[in-house]
Tab-separated table of C-alpha atoms in Angstrom:
chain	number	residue	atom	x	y	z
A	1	UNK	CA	0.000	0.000	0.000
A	2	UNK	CA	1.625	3.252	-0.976
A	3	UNK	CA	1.584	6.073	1.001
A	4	UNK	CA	-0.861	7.924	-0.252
A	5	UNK	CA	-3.551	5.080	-0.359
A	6	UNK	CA	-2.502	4.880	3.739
A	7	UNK	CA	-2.680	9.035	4.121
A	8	UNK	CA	-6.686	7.901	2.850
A	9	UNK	CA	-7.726	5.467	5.010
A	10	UNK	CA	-9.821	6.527	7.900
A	11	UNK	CA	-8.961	7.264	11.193
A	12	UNK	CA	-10.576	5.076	14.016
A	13	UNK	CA	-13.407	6.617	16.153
A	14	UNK	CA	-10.544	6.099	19.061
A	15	UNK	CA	-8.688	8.014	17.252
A	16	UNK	CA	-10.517	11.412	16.438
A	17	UNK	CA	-10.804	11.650	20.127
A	18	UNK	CA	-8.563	14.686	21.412
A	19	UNK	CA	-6.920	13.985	25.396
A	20	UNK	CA	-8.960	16.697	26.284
A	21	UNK	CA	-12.429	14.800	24.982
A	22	UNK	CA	-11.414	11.531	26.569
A	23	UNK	CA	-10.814	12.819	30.210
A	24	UNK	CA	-14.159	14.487	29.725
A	25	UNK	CA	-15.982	11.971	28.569
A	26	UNK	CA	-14.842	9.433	31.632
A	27	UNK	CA	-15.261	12.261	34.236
A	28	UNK	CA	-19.241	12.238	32.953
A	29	UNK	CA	-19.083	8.390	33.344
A	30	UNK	CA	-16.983	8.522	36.759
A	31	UNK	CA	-19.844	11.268	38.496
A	32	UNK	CA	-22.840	9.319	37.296
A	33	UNK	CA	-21.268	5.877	38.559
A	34	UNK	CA	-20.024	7.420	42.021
A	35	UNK	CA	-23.121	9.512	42.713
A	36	UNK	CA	-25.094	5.954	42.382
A	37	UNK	CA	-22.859	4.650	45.080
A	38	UNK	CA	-22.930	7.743	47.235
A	39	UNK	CA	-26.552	7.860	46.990
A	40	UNK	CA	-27.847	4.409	49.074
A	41	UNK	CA	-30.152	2.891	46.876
A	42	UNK	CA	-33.818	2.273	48.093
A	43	UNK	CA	-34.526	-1.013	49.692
A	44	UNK	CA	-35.423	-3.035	46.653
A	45	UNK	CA	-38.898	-5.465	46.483
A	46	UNK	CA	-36.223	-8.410	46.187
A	47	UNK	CA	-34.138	-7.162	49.045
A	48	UNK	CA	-37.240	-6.481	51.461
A	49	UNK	CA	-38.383	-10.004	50.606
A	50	UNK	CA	-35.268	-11.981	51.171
A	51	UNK	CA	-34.934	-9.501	54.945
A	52	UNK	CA	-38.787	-10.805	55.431
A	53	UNK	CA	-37.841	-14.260	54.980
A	54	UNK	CA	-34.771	-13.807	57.252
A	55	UNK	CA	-36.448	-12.236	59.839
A	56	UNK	CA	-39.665	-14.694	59.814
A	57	UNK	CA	-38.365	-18.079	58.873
A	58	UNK	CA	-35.993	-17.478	61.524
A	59	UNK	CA	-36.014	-21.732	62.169
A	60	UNK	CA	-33.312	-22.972	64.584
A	61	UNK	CA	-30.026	-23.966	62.636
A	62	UNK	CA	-27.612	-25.982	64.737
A	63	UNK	CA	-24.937	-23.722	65.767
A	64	UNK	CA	-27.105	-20.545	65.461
A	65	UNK	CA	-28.545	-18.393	67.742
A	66	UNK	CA	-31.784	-16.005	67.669
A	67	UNK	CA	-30.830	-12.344	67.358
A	68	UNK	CA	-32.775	-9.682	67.280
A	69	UNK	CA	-31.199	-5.773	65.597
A	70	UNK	CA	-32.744	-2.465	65.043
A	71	UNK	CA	-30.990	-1.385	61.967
A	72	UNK	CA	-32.123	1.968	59.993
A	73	UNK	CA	-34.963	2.051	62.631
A	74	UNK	CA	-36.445	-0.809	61.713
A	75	UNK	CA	-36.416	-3.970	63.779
A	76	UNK	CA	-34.700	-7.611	62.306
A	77	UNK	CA	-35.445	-11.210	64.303
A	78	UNK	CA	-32.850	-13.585	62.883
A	79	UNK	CA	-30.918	-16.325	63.827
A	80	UNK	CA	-27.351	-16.227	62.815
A	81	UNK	CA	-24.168	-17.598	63.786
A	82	UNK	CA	-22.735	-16.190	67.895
A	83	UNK	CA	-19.389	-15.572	66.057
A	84	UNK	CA	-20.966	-13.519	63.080
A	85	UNK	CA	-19.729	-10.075	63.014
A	86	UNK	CA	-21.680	-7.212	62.303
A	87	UNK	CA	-20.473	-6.637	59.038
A	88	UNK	CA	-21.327	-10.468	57.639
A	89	UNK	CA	-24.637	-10.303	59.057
A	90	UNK	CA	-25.518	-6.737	57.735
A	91	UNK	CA	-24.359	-7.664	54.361
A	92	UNK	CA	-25.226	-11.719	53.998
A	93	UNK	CA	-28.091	-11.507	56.666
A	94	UNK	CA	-30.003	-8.481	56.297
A	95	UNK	CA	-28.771	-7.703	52.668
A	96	UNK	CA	-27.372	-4.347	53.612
A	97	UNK	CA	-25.063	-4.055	50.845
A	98	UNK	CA	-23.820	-0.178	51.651
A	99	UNK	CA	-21.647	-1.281	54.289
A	100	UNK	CA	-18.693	-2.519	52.720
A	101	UNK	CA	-16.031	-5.294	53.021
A	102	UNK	CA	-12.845	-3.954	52.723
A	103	UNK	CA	-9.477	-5.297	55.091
A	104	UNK	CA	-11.674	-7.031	57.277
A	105	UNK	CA	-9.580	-6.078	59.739
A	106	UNK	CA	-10.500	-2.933	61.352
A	107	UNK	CA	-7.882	-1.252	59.486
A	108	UNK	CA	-9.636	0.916	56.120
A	109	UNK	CA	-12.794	2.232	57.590
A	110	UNK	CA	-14.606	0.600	54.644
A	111	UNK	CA	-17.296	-1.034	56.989
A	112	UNK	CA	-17.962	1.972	58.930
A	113	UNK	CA	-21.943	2.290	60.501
A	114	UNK	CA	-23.097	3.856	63.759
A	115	UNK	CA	-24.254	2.383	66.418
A	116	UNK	CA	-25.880	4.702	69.375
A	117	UNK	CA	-24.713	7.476	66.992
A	118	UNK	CA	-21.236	6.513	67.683
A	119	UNK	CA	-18.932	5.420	64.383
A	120	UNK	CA	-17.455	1.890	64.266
A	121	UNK	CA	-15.721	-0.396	62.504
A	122	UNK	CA	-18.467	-3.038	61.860
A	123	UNK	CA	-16.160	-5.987	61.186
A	124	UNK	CA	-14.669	-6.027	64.878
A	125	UNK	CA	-17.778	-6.116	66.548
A	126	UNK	CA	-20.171	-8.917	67.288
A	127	UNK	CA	-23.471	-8.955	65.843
A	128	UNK	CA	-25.026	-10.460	68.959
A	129	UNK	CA	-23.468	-8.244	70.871
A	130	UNK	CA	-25.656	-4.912	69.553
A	131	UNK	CA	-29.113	-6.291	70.137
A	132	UNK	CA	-29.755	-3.524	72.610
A	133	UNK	CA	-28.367	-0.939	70.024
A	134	UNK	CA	-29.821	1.870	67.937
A	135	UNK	CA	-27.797	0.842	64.416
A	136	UNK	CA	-27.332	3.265	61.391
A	137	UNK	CA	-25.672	1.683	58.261
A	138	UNK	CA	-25.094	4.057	54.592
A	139	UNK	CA	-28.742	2.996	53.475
A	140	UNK	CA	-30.544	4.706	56.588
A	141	UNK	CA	-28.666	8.087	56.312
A	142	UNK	CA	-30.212	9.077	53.413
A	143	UNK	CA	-31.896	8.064	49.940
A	144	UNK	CA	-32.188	9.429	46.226
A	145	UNK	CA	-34.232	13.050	45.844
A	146	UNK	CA	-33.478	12.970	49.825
A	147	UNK	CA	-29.619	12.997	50.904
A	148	UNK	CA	-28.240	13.821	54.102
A	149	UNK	CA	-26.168	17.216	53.647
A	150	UNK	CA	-22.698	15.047	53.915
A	151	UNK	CA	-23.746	13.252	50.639
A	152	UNK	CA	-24.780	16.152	48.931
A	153	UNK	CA	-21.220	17.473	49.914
A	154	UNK	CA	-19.352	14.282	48.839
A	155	UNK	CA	-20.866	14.736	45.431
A	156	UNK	CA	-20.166	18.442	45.380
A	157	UNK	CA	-16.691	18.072	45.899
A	158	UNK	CA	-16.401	14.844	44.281
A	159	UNK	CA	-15.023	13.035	47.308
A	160	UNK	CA	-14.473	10.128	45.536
A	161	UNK	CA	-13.770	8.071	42.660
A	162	UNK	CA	-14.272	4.505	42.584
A	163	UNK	CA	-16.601	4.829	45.598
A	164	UNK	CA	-15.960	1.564	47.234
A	165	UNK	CA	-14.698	3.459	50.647
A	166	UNK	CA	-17.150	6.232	50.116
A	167	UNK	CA	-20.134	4.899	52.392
A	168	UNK	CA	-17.473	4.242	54.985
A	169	UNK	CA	-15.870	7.700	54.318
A	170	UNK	CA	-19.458	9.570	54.533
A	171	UNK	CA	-20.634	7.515	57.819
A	172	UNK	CA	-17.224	8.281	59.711
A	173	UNK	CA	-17.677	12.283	58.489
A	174	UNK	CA	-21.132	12.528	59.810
A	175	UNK	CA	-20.044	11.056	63.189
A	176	UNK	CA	-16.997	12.883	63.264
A	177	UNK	CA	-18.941	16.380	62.418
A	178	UNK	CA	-20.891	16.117	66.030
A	179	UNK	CA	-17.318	15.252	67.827
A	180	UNK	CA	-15.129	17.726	69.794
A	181	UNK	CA	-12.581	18.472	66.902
A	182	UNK	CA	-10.610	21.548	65.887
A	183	UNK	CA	-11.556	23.729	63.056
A	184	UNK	CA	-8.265	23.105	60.621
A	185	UNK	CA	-8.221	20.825	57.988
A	186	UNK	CA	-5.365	18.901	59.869
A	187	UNK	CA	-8.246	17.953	62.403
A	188	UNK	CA	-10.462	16.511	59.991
A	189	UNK	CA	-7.534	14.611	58.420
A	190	UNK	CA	-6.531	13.465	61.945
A	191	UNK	CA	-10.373	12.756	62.571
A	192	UNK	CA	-10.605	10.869	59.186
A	193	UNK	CA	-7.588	8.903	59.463
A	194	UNK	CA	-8.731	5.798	59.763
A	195	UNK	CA	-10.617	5.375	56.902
A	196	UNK	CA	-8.389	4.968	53.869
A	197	UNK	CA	-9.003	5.935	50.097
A	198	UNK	CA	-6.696	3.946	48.221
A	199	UNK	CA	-7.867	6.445	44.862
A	200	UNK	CA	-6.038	9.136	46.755
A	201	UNK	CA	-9.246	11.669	46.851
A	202	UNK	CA	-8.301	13.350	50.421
A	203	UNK	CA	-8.095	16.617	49.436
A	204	UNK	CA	-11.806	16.258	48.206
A	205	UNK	CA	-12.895	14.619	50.842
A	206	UNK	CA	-11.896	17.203	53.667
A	207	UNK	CA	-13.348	19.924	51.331
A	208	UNK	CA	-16.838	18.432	51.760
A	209	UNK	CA	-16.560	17.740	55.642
A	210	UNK	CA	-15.288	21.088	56.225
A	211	UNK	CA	-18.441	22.307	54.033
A	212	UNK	CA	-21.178	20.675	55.974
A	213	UNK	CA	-19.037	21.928	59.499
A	214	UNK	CA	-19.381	24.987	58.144
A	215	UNK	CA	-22.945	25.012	57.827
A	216	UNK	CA	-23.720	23.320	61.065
């Protein structure tokens, strides 16, 4: 082929793309993936159905025990292993799915909820150990058309990018906004330190803690 038949030959769809239409084109993707995790999805008819059947079928299984959890106000009866943590039975149990797995070892903040209004790593603690406990996982702090201010401010200052630590991030923020810490942005980093972004999106993320502080 000479060069002139080459010079003719179309250029890929790839290819007409400038760097400057790329980037642009995955932020749009990025926002409208990361505001669906940021957002907790409404309980779905599937979801309530399979939390019905766990709280009502509720038979005996050798090796289980009966539970009973108040979770996003609403009270579970289940019976679940004495060893389960938190975390296992929010996600497998109840079908929580906000709440994320991360280290599993108390050590990114990923599994953050509250429980009395208090932030904790879920994955240390015992499930049957909070059955006198007022619980608050991602999904009861705010949904779609109604977001707590915190996940308004997480999207405004895009706090985050591949969102997997961003329920974590935005329970531990809330929490940490009614605790007695100092104005700077070195306080919320010191507040915030143990829940880890492995994107990198700190700078972000302070910006929209200090923002809702700022309006409290």
């Amino acid at each position: 082929m000479s060069v002139d038949e080459k010079d003719k030959e179309p250029t890929s769809s790839l290819g007409k793309l400038s760097r400057r239409s790329f980037l642009s084109h995955m932020g749009a993707a990025g926002v409208a993936t990361a505001a669906t995790a940021v957002a907790p999805l409404a309980i779905s008819p599937t979801i309530a159905g399979a939390q019905e059947r766990a709280s009502s079928e509720g038979q005996a299984i050798t090796g289980t025990m009966p539970v009973t959890l108040r979770v996003n106000e609403r009270q579970y009866s289940v019976q679940i292993d004495p060893r389960a943590t938190l975390l296992d039975t929010l996600r497998e149990t109840l079908h929580l799915t906000g709440t994320k797995k991360g280290c599993d070892h108390g050590q990114c903040g990923a599994c953050t909820v509250h429980i009395n209004g208090r932030r904790v790593n879920s994955c240390l603690t015992f499930a049957a150990m909070q059955q006198t406990a007022e619980i608050t996982t991602i999904e009861g702090l705010g949904q779609p058309g109604h977001l707590h201010p915190m996940q308004e401010a997480f999207v405004e200052h895009d706090g985050f990018q591949c969102g997997y630590c961003t329920s974590g991030q935005i329970m531990s923020a809330v929490a940490m906004a009614k605790e007695p810490w100092g104005a700077g942005d070195s306080d919320v980093k010191e507040a915030m330190s143990g829940n880890i972004c492995r994107c990198g999106a700190y700078p972000n993320i302070v910006a929209a803690v200090q923002a809702v502080r700022r309006m409290a």
